[in-house]
Amino acid sequence: MAFSDRELLARLVQCEAGGEGENGMKAVANVVMNRVHVSVGEYSRLGGSLRNVVYQQGQFDCVRETIGGSYNPQNIYNMNPESIHFNVADWA
């Protein structure tokens, strides 16, 4: 099942910084959205797509189901975002 961009960002925020509090979660969302909106440089080639930024190889371990040949239990597919994660995603 494909996630909406909003849910994808909420899941990534929860996975990467769910235990870091609101500021940590906002920082992750801000990094992603800065990369989405950049018009020059390395990330501009991704075409302003949130999915392209999130799934860019080597950027976020949370989008990988395996790391070093072992299952990665902390991945976006195992996350159950709550309202705070969606609020941060909307803020970004």
Short mmCIF file of C-alpha atoms in Angstrom, two decimals:
data_model
loop_
_atom_site.label_atom_id
_atom_site.label_comp_id
_atom_site.label_asym_id
_atom_site.label_seq_id
_atom_site.Cartn_x
_atom_site.Cartn_y
_atom_site.Cartn_z
CA MET A 1 0.00 0.00 0.00
CA ALA A 2 1.38 3.38 -0.97
CA PHE A 3 1.27 6.04 1.72
CA SER A 4 0.14 9.59 0.99
CA ASP A 5 2.97 12.15 1.11
CA ARG A 6 1.59 13.40 4.43
CA GLU A 7 1.58 9.94 6.00
CA LEU A 8 5.00 9.13 4.55
CA LEU A 9 6.46 12.26 6.17
CA ALA A 10 4.65 11.53 9.47
CA ARG A 11 6.04 7.97 9.51
CA LEU A 12 9.55 9.20 8.72
CA VAL A 13 9.35 11.86 11.46
CA GLN A 14 8.18 9.27 13.98
CA CYS A 15 10.84 6.76 12.98
CA GLU A 16 13.78 9.17 12.79
CA ALA A 17 12.95 11.42 15.75
CA GLY A 18 9.86 10.14 17.57
CA GLY A 19 11.71 10.04 20.89
CA GLU A 20 13.39 13.42 20.44
CA GLY A 21 10.43 15.63 21.29
CA GLU A 22 8.71 18.20 19.12
CA ASN A 23 11.87 20.15 18.23
CA GLY A 24 13.68 17.03 17.03
CA MET A 25 10.69 15.92 14.97
CA LYS A 26 10.34 19.39 13.43
CA ALA A 27 14.04 19.34 12.56
CA VAL A 28 13.63 16.10 10.58
CA ALA A 29 10.53 17.43 8.79
CA ASN A 30 12.34 20.69 8.06
CA VAL A 31 15.36 18.89 6.55
CA VAL A 32 13.11 16.85 4.27
CA MET A 33 11.05 19.82 3.14
CA ASN A 34 14.13 21.99 2.56
CA ARG A 35 15.42 19.28 0.24
CA VAL A 36 12.04 19.09 -1.52
CA HIS A 37 11.93 22.85 -2.13
CA VAL A 38 15.56 23.48 -3.11
CA SER A 39 15.94 24.85 -6.63
CA VAL A 40 19.70 24.42 -7.11
CA GLY A 41 22.39 21.97 -6.07
CA GLU A 42 22.39 18.27 -5.31
CA TYR A 43 18.73 17.92 -4.32
CA SER A 44 17.31 19.94 -7.21
CA ARG A 45 17.79 16.91 -9.46
CA LEU A 46 15.15 15.07 -7.42
CA GLY A 47 12.47 17.26 -8.95
CA GLY A 48 10.81 18.59 -5.82
CA SER A 49 9.30 15.22 -4.96
CA LEU A 50 8.92 14.30 -1.30
CA ARG A 51 9.07 10.61 -2.21
CA ASN A 52 12.29 11.07 -4.17
CA VAL A 53 13.89 12.84 -1.20
CA VAL A 54 12.71 10.28 1.37
CA TYR A 55 13.68 7.26 -0.71
CA GLN A 56 16.99 8.66 -1.98
CA GLN A 57 19.56 5.94 -1.38
CA GLY A 58 21.58 6.36 1.81
CA GLN A 59 19.59 9.25 3.26
CA PHE A 60 17.29 7.70 5.87
CA ASP A 61 17.83 4.26 7.44
CA CYS A 62 14.15 4.20 8.41
CA VAL A 63 13.07 3.57 4.82
CA ARG A 64 15.23 0.46 4.62
CA GLU A 65 13.77 -2.89 5.66
CA THR A 66 17.25 -4.40 5.93
CA ILE A 67 20.55 -2.91 7.05
CA GLY A 68 23.75 -4.86 6.61
CA GLY A 69 21.81 -7.94 5.62
CA SER A 70 19.71 -7.95 8.81
CA TYR A 71 16.07 -6.99 9.23
CA ASN A 72 15.59 -3.41 10.41
CA PRO A 73 12.63 -3.51 12.84
CA GLN A 74 12.59 0.28 13.15
CA ASN A 75 11.37 1.21 9.70
CA ILE A 76 8.56 3.40 8.42
CA TYR A 77 6.44 0.36 7.57
CA ASN A 78 6.27 -0.61 11.26
CA MET A 79 5.40 2.89 12.48
CA ASN A 80 1.92 3.90 13.63
CA PRO A 81 1.97 7.69 13.51
CA GLU A 82 -0.18 9.57 15.96
CA SER A 83 -1.65 13.04 15.75
CA ILE A 84 1.59 14.74 16.88
CA HIS A 85 3.49 13.21 13.97
CA PHE A 86 0.86 14.38 11.49
CA ASN A 87 0.87 17.84 13.12
CA VAL A 88 4.62 18.09 12.60
CA ALA A 89 4.21 16.88 9.01
CA ASP A 90 1.59 19.60 8.43
CA TRP A 91 3.87 22.21 10.03
CA ALA A 92 6.66 21.43 7.60
#
